[in-house]
Each structure stands twice: as C-alpha cells, then as structure tokens.
CSV table of C-alpha atoms and ligand atoms in Angstrom, one decimal:
chain,number,residue,atom,x,y,z
A,15,MET,CA,107.4,86.0,95.0
A,16,THR,CA,104.0,84.0,95.6
A,17,THR,CA,100.9,85.8,96.4
A,18,ARG,CA,100.0,84.1,99.5
A,19,ALA,CA,96.7,81.9,99.5
A,20,SER,CA,94.4,82.6,102.5
A,21,SER,CA,93.2,79.3,104.3
A,22,ARG,CA,89.6,80.6,103.8
A,23,PRO,CA,87.7,80.4,100.6
A,24,SER,CA,88.1,83.0,98.3
A,25,PRO,CA,85.4,85.8,98.6
A,26,THR,CA,84.7,85.1,94.6
A,27,ALA,CA,84.4,81.3,95.0
A,28,ALA,CA,80.5,81.5,94.8
A,29,LEU,CA,80.5,84.3,92.2
A,30,SER,CA,82.8,82.5,89.8
A,31,LYS,CA,80.4,79.9,89.5
A,32,LEU,CA,77.5,82.0,88.4
A,33,ALA,CA,76.3,81.7,84.6
A,34,VAL,CA,76.5,84.5,82.1
A,35,PRO,CA,73.2,85.2,81.0
A,36,LYS,CA,72.3,85.2,77.1
A,37,LEU,CA,72.8,88.9,76.1
A,38,ASP,CA,69.9,90.0,74.0
A,39,ARG,CA,71.1,93.7,73.4
A,40,VAL,CA,74.1,95.8,74.2
A,41,ASP,CA,74.5,99.0,73.8
A,42,LEU,CA,77.4,101.9,74.5
A,43,VAL,CA,75.9,105.2,75.7
A,44,THR,CA,78.3,108.1,75.9
A,45,VAL,CA,77.1,110.8,78.1
A,46,LYS,CA,78.6,114.2,79.0
A,47,LEU,CA,77.4,115.7,82.3
A,48,PRO,CA,79.0,119.3,83.3
A,49,PHE,CA,80.8,119.5,86.8
A,50,VAL,CA,79.4,121.9,89.4
A,51,ALA,CA,83.3,123.3,89.5
A,52,PRO,CA,86.4,122.4,87.6
A,53,PHE,CA,88.1,119.4,89.3
A,54,GLY,CA,92.0,120.0,89.3
A,55,THR,CA,94.8,117.6,89.7
A,56,SER,CA,98.5,117.5,89.4
A,57,VAL,CA,97.7,116.1,85.8
A,58,TYR,CA,95.0,117.9,84.7
A,59,VAL,CA,92.1,120.1,85.3
A,60,TRP,CA,88.5,118.2,84.5
A,61,THR,CA,85.7,120.5,83.6
A,62,ASP,CA,83.0,117.7,83.0
A,63,LYS,CA,82.5,114.0,83.0
A,64,GLU,CA,82.4,112.0,79.8
A,65,ALA,CA,81.2,108.6,80.7
A,66,MET,CA,81.0,105.8,78.7
A,67,LEU,CA,77.9,103.7,80.0
A,68,MET,CA,77.0,100.0,78.9
A,69,ARG,CA,73.3,99.0,78.8
A,70,LEU,CA,72.7,95.2,78.9
A,71,GLU,CA,69.4,93.5,78.2
A,72,SER,CA,68.4,89.9,78.8
A,73,GLY,CA,65.2,88.2,78.6
A,74,GLY,CA,63.4,91.5,79.5
A,75,THR,CA,65.8,92.6,82.1
A,76,THR,CA,68.0,95.8,81.8
A,77,ALA,CA,71.3,96.6,83.7
A,78,TRP,CA,73.6,99.2,83.4
A,79,SER,CA,77.4,99.8,84.0
A,80,GLU,CA,79.8,102.7,83.7
A,81,CYS,CA,83.3,102.5,82.5
A,82,VAL,CA,85.5,104.7,84.6
A,83,SER,CA,87.9,105.9,81.6
A,84,ASP,CA,88.2,109.4,80.9
A,85,PRO,CA,88.1,110.5,77.2
A,86,ASP,CA,91.7,111.4,77.7
A,87,PRO,CA,94.9,109.1,79.3
A,88,PHE,CA,96.0,111.7,81.7
A,89,TYR,CA,95.3,109.8,84.7
A,90,PHE,CA,95.3,106.3,83.3
A,91,TYR,CA,96.1,104.7,80.0
A,92,GLU,CA,93.0,103.8,79.0
A,93,THR,CA,90.5,106.1,77.5
A,94,ASN,CA,87.0,105.8,76.6
A,95,GLY,CA,88.3,105.2,73.2
A,96,THR,CA,90.4,102.3,73.8
A,97,ALA,CA,87.8,100.9,76.0
A,98,ARG,CA,85.2,101.1,73.1
A,99,HIS,CA,88.0,99.2,71.2
A,100,ILE,CA,88.5,96.3,73.4
A,101,ILE,CA,84.9,95.8,74.9
A,102,LYS,CA,83.6,95.7,71.0
A,103,ASP,CA,86.7,93.7,69.3
A,104,PHE,CA,88.2,91.7,72.2
A,105,LEU,CA,85.7,91.2,75.2
A,106,LEU,CA,82.6,91.1,74.2
A,107,PRO,CA,83.3,88.2,71.5
A,108,LEU,CA,84.4,86.2,74.7
A,109,VAL,CA,81.0,86.3,76.7
A,110,GLU,CA,79.0,83.2,75.8
A,111,PRO,CA,75.5,82.3,77.5
A,112,GLY,CA,76.1,79.8,80.4
A,113,ILE,CA,80.1,79.9,81.1
A,114,ALA,CA,80.7,80.7,84.7
A,115,LEU,CA,82.0,84.0,85.3
A,116,GLY,CA,85.4,82.5,86.5
A,117,GLU,CA,85.7,81.1,82.9
A,118,LEU,CA,84.7,84.5,81.7
A,119,GLU,CA,87.6,86.2,84.0
A,120,ALA,CA,90.1,83.4,82.8
A,121,ARG,CA,89.3,84.1,78.9
A,122,PHE,CA,89.5,87.8,79.9
A,123,ARG,CA,92.9,87.3,81.3
A,124,HIS,CA,94.1,86.6,77.4
A,125,VAL,CA,93.6,90.3,77.1
A,126,ARG,CA,96.5,92.0,78.7
A,127,GLY,CA,95.7,95.2,81.1
A,128,HIS,CA,92.5,96.9,80.2
A,129,GLY,CA,90.7,96.7,83.4
A,130,MET,CA,88.3,99.5,82.9
A,131,ALA,CA,87.0,97.6,80.0
A,132,LYS,CA,86.8,94.2,81.5
A,133,ALA,CA,85.1,95.8,84.8
A,134,THR,CA,82.5,97.8,82.2
A,135,LEU,CA,81.6,94.0,81.1
A,136,GLU,CA,81.6,92.0,84.6
A,137,ASN,CA,80.2,94.7,86.6
A,138,GLY,CA,77.3,94.9,84.3
A,139,LEU,CA,76.9,91.3,84.0
A,140,LEU,CA,76.7,91.1,87.6
A,141,ASN,CA,74.2,93.8,88.2
A,142,LEU,CA,72.3,92.1,85.3
A,143,ILE,CA,72.5,88.7,87.2
A,144,ALA,CA,71.3,90.5,90.7
A,145,THR,CA,68.3,92.5,88.8
A,146,GLY,CA,67.5,89.1,87.5
A,147,ASN,CA,67.1,87.5,90.5
A,148,SER,CA,65.7,90.6,92.4
A,149,VAL,CA,68.5,90.9,94.7
A,150,PRO,CA,70.7,94.0,95.8
A,151,LEU,CA,74.3,93.8,94.2
A,152,HIS,CA,76.0,93.8,97.7
A,153,ALA,CA,73.8,90.4,98.5
A,154,LEU,CA,75.0,88.7,95.2
A,155,LEU,CA,78.5,89.3,96.3
A,156,GLY,CA,77.7,87.5,99.6
A,157,ARG,CA,77.8,90.7,101.7
A,158,PRO,CA,75.2,92.3,104.3
A,159,ALA,CA,74.2,95.9,103.9
A,160,ARG,CA,75.7,98.7,105.9
A,161,LYS,CA,76.1,102.1,106.1
A,162,ILE,CA,79.0,103.2,104.0
A,163,PRO,CA,81.4,105.9,105.3
A,164,SER,CA,81.6,109.2,103.2
A,165,GLY,CA,85.1,110.5,102.0
A,166,LEU,CA,85.6,114.0,100.1
A,167,SER,CA,88.3,114.4,97.6
A,168,ILE,CA,88.8,118.1,97.0
A,169,GLY,CA,90.7,119.3,93.9
A,170,LEU,CA,93.2,121.9,93.5
A,171,LYS,CA,92.3,125.2,94.1
A,172,GLU,CA,93.3,128.6,92.8
A,173,THR,CA,93.6,130.4,96.5
A,174,PRO,CA,94.2,128.6,100.1
A,175,ALA,CA,91.1,130.8,101.2
A,176,GLU,CA,89.3,128.9,98.5
A,177,LEU,CA,90.5,125.5,99.8
A,178,LEU,CA,89.7,126.2,103.4
A,179,ALA,CA,86.2,127.0,102.4
A,180,ALA,CA,85.9,123.8,100.6
A,181,VAL,CA,87.2,121.8,103.8
A,182,GLU,CA,84.8,123.9,105.8
A,183,ARG,CA,81.9,122.7,103.6
A,184,ALA,CA,83.2,119.4,104.2
A,185,VAL,CA,83.6,119.4,107.9
A,186,ALA,CA,80.1,120.8,108.2
A,187,LYS,CA,78.5,117.9,106.3
A,188,LYS,CA,80.5,115.6,108.3
A,189,TYR,CA,82.7,113.8,105.6
A,190,GLY,CA,84.4,110.8,107.4
A,191,ARG,CA,87.7,112.1,106.0
A,192,VAL,CA,89.3,114.8,103.8
A,193,LYS,CA,91.4,114.4,100.8
A,194,MET,CA,93.2,117.2,99.3
A,195,LYS,CA,95.1,117.3,95.7
A,196,ILE,CA,98.7,118.5,96.0
A,197,LYS,CA,101.5,119.2,93.5
A,198,LYS,CA,105.1,120.6,93.4
A,199,GLY,CA,104.6,124.0,94.7
A,200,GLN,CA,101.4,123.8,96.0
A,201,ASP,CA,101.7,121.5,99.1
A,202,VAL,CA,103.4,122.3,102.4
A,203,GLU,CA,102.1,125.2,102.9
A,204,TRP,CA,98.5,124.5,101.8
A,205,VAL,CA,98.7,121.8,104.2
A,206,ARG,CA,99.7,123.6,106.9
A,207,ALA,CA,97.0,126.1,106.4
A,208,VAL,CA,94.1,123.4,106.2
A,209,ARG,CA,96.1,121.9,109.4
A,210,GLU,CA,95.9,124.9,111.3
A,211,ARG,CA,92.4,125.5,111.0
A,212,PHE,CA,91.3,122.0,111.4
A,213,PRO,CA,93.4,120.4,113.9
A,214,ASP,CA,91.7,117.4,114.4
A,215,ILE,CA,90.4,116.3,111.0
A,216,ARG,CA,91.2,113.1,109.2
A,217,LEU,CA,93.1,114.5,106.5
A,218,MET,CA,95.1,113.3,103.5
A,219,VAL,CA,96.7,114.6,100.4
A,220,ASP,CA,96.9,112.8,96.7
A,221,ALA,CA,100.0,113.8,94.3
A,222,ASN,CA,98.8,111.8,91.4
A,223,GLY,CA,102.2,111.0,91.0
A,224,ASP,CA,103.8,114.4,90.6
A,225,TYR,CA,107.0,113.7,92.6
A,226,SER,CA,110.1,112.0,92.2
A,227,LEU,CA,112.7,110.3,94.6
A,228,SER,CA,115.1,113.3,94.3
A,229,ASP,CA,111.9,115.3,96.4
A,230,ILE,CA,112.2,112.8,99.6
A,231,ALA,CA,113.8,115.8,101.9
A,232,HIS,CA,110.6,118.0,100.5
A,233,LEU,CA,107.9,115.2,101.0
A,234,LYS,CA,109.3,114.6,104.7
A,235,ARG,CA,108.0,117.8,105.7
A,236,LEU,CA,104.6,116.7,105.3
A,237,ASP,CA,105.2,114.1,108.2
A,238,GLU,CA,104.5,116.8,110.8
A,239,PHE,CA,101.0,117.2,109.8
A,240,ASN,CA,99.5,114.0,111.0
A,241,LEU,CA,98.0,112.8,108.0
A,242,MET,CA,96.3,109.7,107.2
A,243,MET,CA,98.3,109.0,104.2
A,244,ILE,CA,100.0,110.3,101.2
A,245,GLU,CA,98.5,108.9,98.1
A,246,GLN,CA,100.8,107.9,95.1
A,247,PRO,CA,103.6,110.7,95.4
A,248,LEU,CA,105.7,109.5,93.0
A,249,SER,CA,105.5,108.0,89.2
A,250,TYR,CA,102.1,106.5,88.3
A,251,SER,CA,103.6,103.1,87.4
A,252,ASP,CA,106.1,102.9,90.2
A,253,ILE,CA,106.2,100.6,93.3
A,254,PHE,CA,109.9,100.2,94.1
A,255,GLN,CA,110.7,103.9,94.6
A,256,HIS,CA,107.6,104.0,96.7
A,257,ALA,CA,109.4,101.4,99.2
A,258,ALA,CA,112.4,103.5,99.5
A,259,LEU,CA,110.3,106.4,100.3
A,260,GLN,CA,108.2,104.7,102.7
A,261,LYS,CA,111.2,103.6,104.6
A,262,GLU,CA,112.4,107.4,105.0
A,263,MET,CA,108.5,108.8,105.7
A,264,ARG,CA,106.6,108.5,108.8
A,265,THR,CA,103.4,109.1,107.2
A,266,ALA,CA,101.7,105.8,105.7
A,267,ILE,CA,102.1,105.8,101.9
A,268,CYS,CA,98.7,104.7,100.0
A,269,LEU,CA,99.3,103.5,96.3
A,270,ASP,CA,96.4,104.3,93.5
A,271,GLU,CA,97.7,104.6,90.0
A,272,SER,CA,100.5,101.5,90.4
A,273,ILE,CA,98.0,98.9,91.3
A,274,HIS,CA,96.4,97.0,88.5
A,275,GLY,CA,95.4,93.7,90.2
A,276,LEU,CA,96.2,91.4,92.9
A,277,ASP,CA,99.7,90.5,91.9
A,278,ASP,CA,100.6,94.3,92.0
A,279,ALA,CA,99.1,94.6,95.8
A,280,ALA,CA,101.1,91.8,96.8
A,281,ALA,CA,104.1,93.1,95.2
A,282,ALA,CA,103.9,96.7,97.0
A,283,ILE,CA,102.9,95.0,100.2
A,284,ALA,CA,106.0,92.6,100.1
A,285,LEU,CA,108.1,95.5,99.4
A,286,GLY,CA,106.9,97.7,102.0
A,287,ALA,CA,105.9,100.3,99.0
A,288,CYS,CA,102.6,101.4,101.0
A,289,ARG,CA,100.8,100.7,104.3
A,290,ILE,CA,97.3,101.4,102.6
A,291,ILE,CA,95.8,100.5,99.1
A,292,ASN,CA,93.0,102.3,97.1
A,293,ILE,CA,91.0,100.0,95.0
A,294,LYS,CA,89.4,101.4,92.4
A,295,GLN,CA,87.2,98.6,90.8
A,296,GLY,CA,87.9,99.6,87.5
A,297,ARG,CA,91.3,100.1,87.3
A,298,VAL,CA,91.7,96.6,88.8
A,299,GLY,CA,89.4,95.1,86.1
A,300,GLY,CA,86.0,94.8,88.4
A,301,LEU,CA,84.3,94.0,91.3
A,302,MET,CA,85.8,90.5,91.8
A,303,GLU,CA,89.4,91.3,91.6
A,304,SER,CA,88.6,94.2,93.8
A,305,MET,CA,87.0,91.7,96.6
A,306,ARG,CA,90.3,89.2,96.2
A,307,ILE,CA,92.8,92.2,96.6
A,308,ALA,CA,90.4,93.9,99.8
A,309,ARG,CA,90.5,90.1,101.3
A,310,TYR,CA,94.5,89.7,100.8
A,311,CYS,CA,95.0,93.2,102.3
A,312,ALA,CA,93.2,92.2,105.3
A,313,ASP,CA,95.0,89.1,105.8
A,314,GLN,CA,98.3,91.2,105.3
A,315,GLY,CA,97.0,94.0,107.8
A,316,ILE,CA,97.0,96.7,104.8
A,317,ASP,CA,94.2,99.2,105.1
A,318,VAL,CA,92.2,99.5,102.3
A,319,TRP,CA,89.3,101.9,100.7
A,320,SER,CA,87.3,102.6,97.5
A,321,GLY,CA,88.8,105.0,95.1
A,322,GLY,CA,86.4,106.9,93.0
A,323,MET,CA,86.6,108.2,89.4
A,324,ASP,CA,83.8,111.0,90.0
A,325,GLU,CA,81.6,108.7,88.3
A,326,THR,CA,77.7,109.0,87.7
A,327,GLY,CA,75.3,107.5,89.7
A,328,ILE,CA,75.9,104.1,88.1
A,329,GLY,CA,79.6,103.9,89.1
A,330,ARG,CA,78.9,105.6,92.6
A,331,ALA,CA,76.4,103.2,93.2
A,332,VAL,CA,78.7,100.2,92.3
A,333,ASN,CA,81.6,101.6,94.7
A,334,ILE,CA,79.0,101.7,97.5
A,335,HIS,CA,77.8,98.1,97.1
A,336,LEU,CA,81.7,96.9,96.7
A,337,GLN,CA,82.5,98.8,100.1
A,338,THR,CA,80.2,96.0,101.9
A,339,ALA,CA,83.1,93.6,101.2
A,340,GLU,CA,85.8,92.4,103.7
A,341,GLY,CA,88.6,94.5,103.7
A,342,PHE,CA,87.2,97.9,103.2
A,343,THR,CA,88.6,99.7,106.2
A,344,LEU,CA,88.6,103.3,105.6
A,345,PRO,CA,86.3,105.9,104.1
A,346,GLY,CA,86.7,105.9,100.4
A,347,ASP,CA,86.2,108.8,97.5
A,348,THR,CA,82.5,108.1,98.0
A,349,SER,CA,81.1,111.9,98.4
A,350,GLU,CA,77.8,113.1,97.6
A,351,THR,CA,76.5,113.3,94.0
A,352,SER,CA,75.8,117.2,94.3
A,353,ASN,CA,79.6,117.2,94.9
A,354,TYR,CA,80.1,117.1,91.3
A,355,PHE,CA,77.0,117.3,89.4
A,356,ASP,CA,73.5,119.4,89.4
A,357,GLU,CA,71.8,116.9,87.7
A,358,ASP,CA,72.9,113.1,87.5
A,359,ILE,CA,71.7,110.7,85.0
A,360,ALA,CA,70.4,108.4,87.8
A,361,ASP,CA,68.2,108.5,90.7
A,362,PRO,CA,68.4,108.8,93.7
A,363,PRO,CA,71.5,110.7,94.4
A,364,VAL,CA,74.0,110.1,96.9
A,365,VAL,CA,73.4,111.9,99.9
A,366,LEU,CA,75.1,112.0,103.4
A,367,ASP,CA,73.0,111.4,106.6
A,368,ALA,CA,73.3,113.5,109.7
A,369,ARG,CA,76.3,111.5,110.8
A,370,GLY,CA,77.9,111.8,107.5
A,371,MET,CA,77.3,108.3,106.5
A,372,ILE,CA,76.1,106.8,103.2
A,373,ASP,CA,73.0,104.3,102.7
A,374,ILE,CA,73.2,101.4,99.9
A,375,PRO,CA,70.6,102.4,97.4
A,376,LYS,CA,67.7,100.0,97.7
A,377,GLY,CA,66.6,97.9,95.1
A,378,PRO,CA,67.6,94.8,92.8
A,379,GLY,CA,71.0,95.3,91.4
A,380,ILE,CA,72.5,98.3,92.1
A,381,GLY,CA,69.7,99.9,93.4
A,382,VAL,CA,69.3,103.2,91.1
A,383,ARG,CA,67.0,104.0,88.5
A,384,VAL,CA,68.5,105.3,85.0
A,385,VAL,CA,66.5,108.1,83.9
A,386,PRO,CA,65.8,107.6,80.3
A,387,GLU,CA,65.3,111.4,79.6
A,388,ARG,CA,68.3,112.5,81.4
A,389,ILE,CA,70.3,109.9,79.2
A,390,LEU,CA,68.8,111.4,76.3
A,391,LYS,CA,69.3,115.0,77.3
A,392,ARG,CA,72.9,114.2,77.9
A,393,ALA,CA,74.2,111.4,75.5
A,394,ILE,CA,76.8,112.7,72.9
A,395,ALA,CA,77.4,109.2,71.5
A,396,TRP,CA,75.1,105.9,71.1
A,397,GLU,CA,76.4,102.6,69.7
A,398,ARG,CA,74.8,99.4,69.6
A,399,LEU,CA,77.2,96.2,70.0
A,400,ILE,CA,74.7,93.3,70.1
B,23,OSB,O1,93.5,109.9,91.8
B,23,OSB,O2,91.8,109.4,93.4
B,23,OSB,C1,92.5,110.1,92.1
B,23,OSB,C2,89.7,111.5,90.3
B,23,OSB,C3,89.7,111.1,88.9
B,23,OSB,C4,91.0,110.6,88.5
B,23,OSB,C5,91.7,110.2,89.8
B,23,OSB,C6,91.5,110.6,90.9
B,23,OSB,C7,90.3,111.3,91.5
B,23,OSB,C8,89.8,111.6,92.4
B,23,OSB,C9,88.4,112.0,92.8
B,23,OSB,O3,90.7,112.1,93.6
B,23,OSB,C10,87.7,110.7,93.5
B,23,OSB,C11,86.1,111.2,93.3
B,23,OSB,O4,85.4,111.6,94.3
B,23,OSB,O5,85.4,110.0,92.8
B,24,MG,MG1,94.6,109.0,93.4
C-alpha cells in the first residue's frame, strides 16, 4: 500500500528548507502542576501534570517547548524518562547548526518511534526560529491567523450527577463540543443521561482502548445517541480490528493512540478503520508530521482534530497554532487553562470568548510568556544538556 501523494506541494516544503540555528544552551526542566480536579480515564486517574519542558537558547533568543509524555506509560509508551534519554543520548547529538529542518527530520527517522521526544526538539526549534524572526508560529508554518474552536474533554466522574454538572458548565461556556470519557461498565447509561438532558450538543466519547471486538454488540448500543464519534474504542495499538468494528457501527470511529505517523493514518484510512483522526502533535513526532497527516486526511475526505495531553500553556499554545493548518476541520481537545490549572507556568492563559472560540496568542513564536518565578516554584528537576 502506498501513501498517495497530493499533486499540491507538501505543506512542509518551505519549513523543510529552514536552517537549524546554533544552540548555545539547552535545558530540560520538569515541572509538577496540581490539577484543579483529578482527571480520570479508563487507563489511569491523573491528579497532577508532570511536564518535561525544554528551554532553548540561541544568540540571545530563548524559546520553550513541552514534551507531552507523562511520567508513566499508561496512555502511551513514552515517558518523561524515556524522552529525556532519547533526547539527550540520540536526538540532540543529531542537531547540527546550519542543516535544513528536512535533513534533521531525516536524521531523526533513524531513531525508531519516540515521537514525543522528537516533537519536543522539532517544536522547540520551530518556536526558536519563529521567535528569532519575530513572527508568530502559525505564520512560520505558512498559515494565517484564525479563531480556533474549543472542545472539552471530561474525565470519568464518580456519579452521573457530577458528569451532568460538568457538561452543564461546558454548555454554559459555549464549548464547541463535549467529549466524555467512557470505560467498560460506565458507558451506555452515562451517555444516555447526558443525551437526555442535552439533546442537541455536539457530543463524543473516548474509551482509551478499553474494549475488544467481543464487545461489538454492546458498543453498537452507542449508535442511538447521535454521537460525533467514538474515540479509540479498541486496543491502543490496533488498526485492523477497528476496521471490523467500523463496518458494524454507524457512529464514526476516531483513532487516537494507534496513529503514530502518516503511514499509520494512511493504513487506517485505506482499511476503513476510522472516519476521523485525532492528531496529537507529540504522538506523531511534531508539528511538521501533523501538518502532513492533516493535509493527507483533507485529500482523503477524513476529518481531523487536534488532541490534547492536558498540556501546560506551552503545549497548549503549540496545539492552538497547529490548528491553523489545513485539514483541522473539527473542534479539538483545546480547553481553557482553568479547566486544568489554577496557575499555569505561562501567560496569558487560554480563555474562551463569548462564542466559545479561542484567539491565537499574539506575539513572536508561540506567543505566550513563560513566567520564570512560576517555573522556579513548580520545578522538580532541572538538567542542562548543552
Ligand atoms: O485520550 O485524548 C486522550 C489526556 C491525557 C491522555 C490522553 C487523552 C487525554 C484527554 C485530555 O482526553 C485532552 C486535553 O484536554 O488536553
Ligand atoms: Mg483519546
């Protein structure tokens, strides 16, 4: 099977030619931010965000990026520990001043997998180049500014009443769509409760791989609720069985965990394993691969949205800039900062306007300012790599 090339130039053609700046200093800073409330999924309940941040310095310009891995491998195989190892021992040594970004991507391909580690460096370099040229990241990506639609991901709750209250708050804020986490034993009746109370909202569910093909009859019961999609119902590594399930279900399947790059997206689409793809820029290796996947999906008539990893303001801003790219057709998991944190390490926080839309942070690079005092307050590890 081949990934059919579009007749138009690749959305990353110009980016590939940019020169890698000389890095004078690179640090990894791990911060720990308490969540305002625990975030429950079928795989784990997180109570705080432990984020590994990268600070890059070049000729007086500073830029930050965020590794979207968790300290644990419960959602994805990479962890902050593996990302640190891969960045320090394999990726950073490949970064040579003056080579083109396309050449750097080719060198990175020699390292198999570890997209979150690769994305940390690639996104950091893009932010550094944009900041050094005094242009916003979206402009460097070749995309005009636009308002970005919002979307909320609601974790598993203890009671249906708590879930309904969370949906109520989302509706009041005019979120562009609401996603609720489900798991075995906490699904059909919980969705029914939300649908009965909110018949018209754009609603979807995310199972984080909790089901298997033997659950087909049960999963089909979700077809009656007019859901936008069901995200990753089957195993985190599967594409083939999702194709069998999609043939049986009316509700669109969206793949998250299974998609690690353009080839996976192409395979999933060719097999009919999904009708929608969640692109997490970290999971697929960075902004450039994300843009290529989104373009490919646009050419194939497949809807795409930007996933989230409950990022700090750094990763949240990157996801917002990415959504200016061609192919991002649906609201993503892009919520207000206050949904996760009382105080983030970056300013300004993400807020929704009166229509539930999000403005791209203004200014060079990612457009948000990392506040040094807050980094110092939240840092649990600091390591200088260069
Ligand atoms: O499956 O999309 C997911 C958060 C952590 C790990 C996996 C997922 C999520 C979310 C939250 O659903 C997305 C967000 O609000 O950033
Ligand atoms: Mg998901």
